[in-house]
Backbone as numpy.savetxt, mean C-alpha at the origin, in Angstrom:
# Nx Ny Nz CAx CAy CAz Cx Cy Cz
1.82 -18.23 8.60 3.25 -18.10 8.42 3.68 -16.66 8.24
2.89 -15.89 7.54 3.18 -14.48 7.31 2.02 -13.65 7.82
2.33 -12.63 8.58 1.30 -11.72 9.09 1.65 -10.31 8.66
0.64 -9.61 8.15 0.82 -8.23 7.72 -0.07 -7.34 8.57
0.51 -6.28 9.12 -0.24 -5.35 9.96 -0.12 -3.95 9.37
-1.27 -3.37 9.07 -1.30 -2.04 8.47 -1.61 -0.97 9.51
-1.23 0.25 9.18 -1.63 1.39 9.98 -1.62 2.64 9.09
-2.35 3.67 9.53 -2.24 4.96 8.87 -3.43 5.42 8.06
-4.46 4.62 7.93 -5.62 5.07 7.17 -6.40 6.12 7.95
-7.45 6.66 7.30 -8.28 7.62 7.98 -8.99 8.55 7.02
-9.49 9.65 7.59 -10.22 10.65 6.83 -9.33 11.87 6.60
-9.29 12.34 5.38 -8.47 13.50 5.05 -9.20 14.35 4.02
-8.96 15.63 4.05 -9.59 16.53 3.08 -8.86 16.44 1.73
-9.58 16.78 0.67 -8.91 16.82 -0.65 -7.69 17.71 -0.62
-6.62 17.23 -1.24 -5.36 17.97 -1.22 -4.46 17.60 -0.07
-4.99 16.85 0.88 -4.21 16.47 2.04 -3.31 15.27 1.80
-2.67 14.82 2.88 -1.72 13.72 2.80 -1.98 12.69 3.89
-1.61 11.47 3.59 -1.63 10.38 4.55 -0.44 9.48 4.27
0.03 8.80 5.30 1.06 7.80 5.10 0.58 6.47 5.67
0.59 5.46 4.82 0.26 4.11 5.25 1.54 3.34 5.53
1.45 2.47 6.52 2.57 1.58 6.84 2.06 0.15 6.89
2.93 -0.78 6.56 2.58 -2.19 6.62 3.82 -2.97 7.01
3.72 -3.68 8.13 4.84 -4.47 8.63 4.54 -5.95 8.50
5.52 -6.67 8.00 5.38 -8.12 7.81 6.17 -8.86 8.88
5.59 -9.94 9.37 6.30 -10.79 10.32 6.08 -12.24 9.93
6.91 -13.09 10.51 6.83 -14.51 10.16 8.01 -14.88 9.28
7.77 -15.82 8.37 8.84 -16.29 7.49 8.89 -15.37 6.27
9.83 -14.46 6.27 9.98 -13.51 5.18 11.28 -13.81 4.44
11.16 -14.09 3.16 12.35 -14.40 2.37 12.99 -13.11 1.86
14.24 -13.22 1.51 14.99 -12.03 1.10 14.50 -11.46 -0.23
13.90 -12.30 -1.06 13.39 -11.83 -2.35 11.88 -11.79 -2.28
11.31 -10.60 -2.34 9.87 -10.48 -2.27 9.44 -9.13 -2.86
8.18 -9.02 -3.05 7.60 -7.76 -3.51 6.49 -7.37 -2.54
6.53 -6.14 -2.07 5.48 -5.63 -1.19 4.77 -4.49 -1.90
3.51 -4.34 -1.59 2.77 -3.27 -2.25 1.40 -3.07 -1.69
0.65 -2.25 -2.39 -0.70 -1.89 -1.96 -1.67 -2.01 -3.14
-2.80 -2.62 -2.85 -3.93 -2.61 -3.75 -5.01 -1.75 -3.11
-5.98 -1.35 -3.91 -7.13 -0.66 -3.33 -8.41 -1.11 -4.00
-9.47 -1.06 -3.20 -10.79 -1.47 -3.66 -11.79 -0.41 -3.26
-12.40 0.22 -4.24 -13.44 1.21 -3.97 -14.79 0.61 -4.35
-15.85 1.05 -3.70 -17.19 0.53 -4.02 -17.52 0.72 -5.50
-17.95 -0.34 -6.15 -18.34 -0.24 -7.55 -17.20 -0.19 -8.54
-15.99 -0.30 -8.05 -14.82 -0.24 -8.94 -14.02 -1.52 -8.83
-13.23 -1.78 -9.86 -12.35 -2.94 -9.83 -11.19 -2.70 -8.87
-10.75 -3.77 -8.29 -9.55 -3.69 -7.46 -8.37 -3.34 -8.35
-7.52 -2.44 -7.85 -6.38 -2.05 -8.67 -5.10 -2.03 -7.84
-4.01 -2.29 -8.52 -2.70 -2.18 -7.90 -2.36 -0.70 -7.81
-2.07 -0.23 -6.62 -1.69 1.17 -6.43 -0.19 1.34 -6.69
0.59 0.54 -6.00 2.05 0.62 -6.15 2.66 -0.63 -5.52
3.82 -1.02 -6.05 4.57 -2.06 -5.38 6.06 -1.79 -5.50
6.81 -2.50 -4.66 8.24 -2.27 -4.61 8.93 -3.60 -4.32
9.95 -3.90 -5.11 10.70 -5.12 -4.89 11.77 -4.88 -3.83
12.32 -5.96 -3.30 13.31 -5.81 -2.24 14.54 -5.08 -2.74
14.74 -5.07 -4.06 15.84 -4.31 -4.64 15.48 -2.86 -4.90
14.28 -2.48 -4.47 13.78 -1.12 -4.49 13.23 -0.64 -5.83
13.11 -1.50 -6.86 12.44 -1.06 -8.07 10.94 -0.93 -7.77
10.32 0.07 -8.36 8.93 0.40 -8.04 8.04 0.38 -9.28
6.75 0.28 -8.99 5.74 0.28 -10.04 4.52 1.01 -9.49
3.94 1.94 -10.30 2.81 2.73 -9.84 1.67 2.68 -10.84
0.46 2.77 -10.33 -0.70 2.97 -11.19 -0.60 4.38 -11.78
-1.03 4.53 -13.01 -0.96 5.84 -13.66 -1.71 6.91 -12.86
-2.77 6.50 -12.21 -3.62 7.45 -11.49 -2.95 8.06 -10.26
-1.85 7.45 -9.80 -1.20 7.96 -8.59 0.21 8.45 -8.83
0.71 8.27 -10.04 2.07 8.72 -10.35 2.23 10.20 -10.08
3.31 10.55 -9.41 3.57 11.95 -9.09 2.94 12.41 -7.79
2.04 11.58 -7.25 1.37 11.95 -5.98 1.71 11.00 -4.85
1.86 9.73 -5.18 2.14 8.71 -4.17 3.59 8.24 -4.31
4.18 7.91 -3.17 5.53 7.36 -3.17 5.57 6.13 -2.28
6.04 5.03 -2.83 6.19 3.80 -2.05 7.65 3.63 -1.70
7.89 3.16 -0.48 9.26 2.91 -0.02 9.23 1.73 0.93
10.41 1.23 1.26 10.45 0.10 2.18 11.72 0.12 3.00
11.61 -0.52 4.15 12.74 -0.73 5.03 12.92 -2.24 5.15
13.88 -2.77 4.43 14.06 -4.23 4.40 14.42 -4.79 5.77
15.16 -4.03 6.55 15.55 -4.51 7.88 14.34 -4.70 8.78
13.29 -3.90 8.54 12.08 -3.98 9.35 10.94 -4.71 8.64
11.20 -5.18 7.41 10.14 -5.82 6.61 8.89 -4.95 6.57
9.10 -3.68 6.36 8.01 -2.71 6.38 7.97 -1.92 5.08
6.76 -1.70 4.59 6.56 -0.90 3.40 5.70 0.31 3.76
5.98 1.42 3.11 5.27 2.67 3.37 4.67 3.19 2.07
3.53 3.85 2.21 2.93 4.51 1.05 2.61 5.94 1.47
3.40 6.87 0.97 3.15 8.29 1.21 2.21 8.79 0.14
1.06 9.28 0.57 0.03 9.72 -0.37 -0.17 11.22 -0.21
0.15 11.97 -1.24 0.00 13.43 -1.24 -1.04 13.85 -2.27
-1.49 15.07 -2.16 -2.47 15.63 -3.10 -3.64 14.68 -3.29
-4.17 14.20 -2.19 -5.23 13.20 -2.26 -6.50 13.77 -2.88
-7.19 12.91 -3.62 -8.42 13.29 -4.30 -9.56 12.40 -3.80
-10.80 12.84 -3.95 -11.93 11.98 -3.57 -11.89 10.62 -4.26
-11.38 10.57 -5.47 -11.28 9.30 -6.20 -10.30 8.33 -5.56
-9.47 8.81 -4.64 -8.54 7.92 -3.94 -9.23 7.18 -2.79
-10.45 7.53 -2.50 -11.20 6.87 -1.43 -11.37 5.39 -1.74
-10.91 4.56 -0.81 -10.95 3.11 -1.02 -10.44 2.41 0.23
-10.59 1.10 0.23 -9.89 0.27 1.21 -8.54 -0.09 0.60
-7.49 0.23 1.31 -6.13 -0.05 0.84 -5.64 -1.32 1.54
-5.17 -2.25 0.73 -4.77 -3.56 1.25 -3.30 -3.79 0.96
-2.56 -4.06 2.02 -1.13 -4.35 1.88 -0.95 -5.78 1.39
0.01 -5.99 0.52 0.24 -7.29 -0.07 1.72 -7.62 -0.08
2.03 -8.88 0.16 3.41 -9.36 0.06 3.41 -10.61 -0.81
4.29 -10.63 -1.78 4.42 -11.80 -2.64 5.83 -12.37 -2.50
5.90 -13.68 -2.26 7.18 -14.36 -2.17 7.02 -15.83 -2.44
8.00 -16.41 -3.08 8.00 -17.84 -3.33 6.69 -18.32 -3.98
6.15 -17.52 -4.85 4.93 -17.89 -5.57 3.65 -17.77 -4.76
3.76 -17.25 -3.55 2.57 -17.10 -2.70 2.29 -15.62 -2.47
1.04 -15.32 -2.15 0.61 -13.95 -1.92 -0.08 -13.87 -0.57
0.25 -12.85 0.19 -0.32 -12.64 1.51 -0.88 -11.23 1.58
-1.98 -11.07 2.31 -2.59 -9.75 2.42 -3.03 -9.45 3.84
-3.05 -8.15 4.12 -3.61 -7.68 5.38 -5.12 -7.50 5.21
-5.76 -7.08 6.27 -7.22 -6.93 6.24 -7.67 -5.71 5.46
-6.82 -4.71 5.39 -7.19 -3.49 4.67 -7.43 -2.34 5.62
-7.13 -1.15 5.15 -7.37 0.05 5.94 -8.12 1.06 5.08
-9.11 1.69 5.69 -9.96 2.61 4.93 -9.28 3.97 4.80
-9.26 4.48 3.58 -8.81 5.85 3.31 -10.00 6.57 2.69
-10.40 7.66 3.34 -11.53 8.44 2.86 -11.07 9.87 2.62
-11.28 10.35 1.41 -10.88 11.71 1.04 -12.17 12.49 0.81
-12.46 13.39 1.72 -13.73 14.11 1.65 -13.62 15.41 2.42
-14.36 16.41 1.95 -14.42 17.68 2.67 -15.61 17.70 3.61
């Protein structure tokens, strides 16, 4: 019913930037929350950031001031602008959409921060 397609991952040097995008298709309700989780080897999965359709946002402490989440409701698309990237940001980033008590996820995109 809901399909999420991510783009924008890759390899970047420390201090660099990347922008992730995630577009949702299918049955999308007007009230929802979109966001990104990340999973690094040996670490717990963590919420990176999310944004409600009314544009209120929530960030992990580790990314505050460096990452910015935004969305285009007309396109059902969420963006994650990641600046000042650190090696600790290396992880698989997974786009998530929550609506009507259900949660949907994309397959994940690898972000590697390394020199």
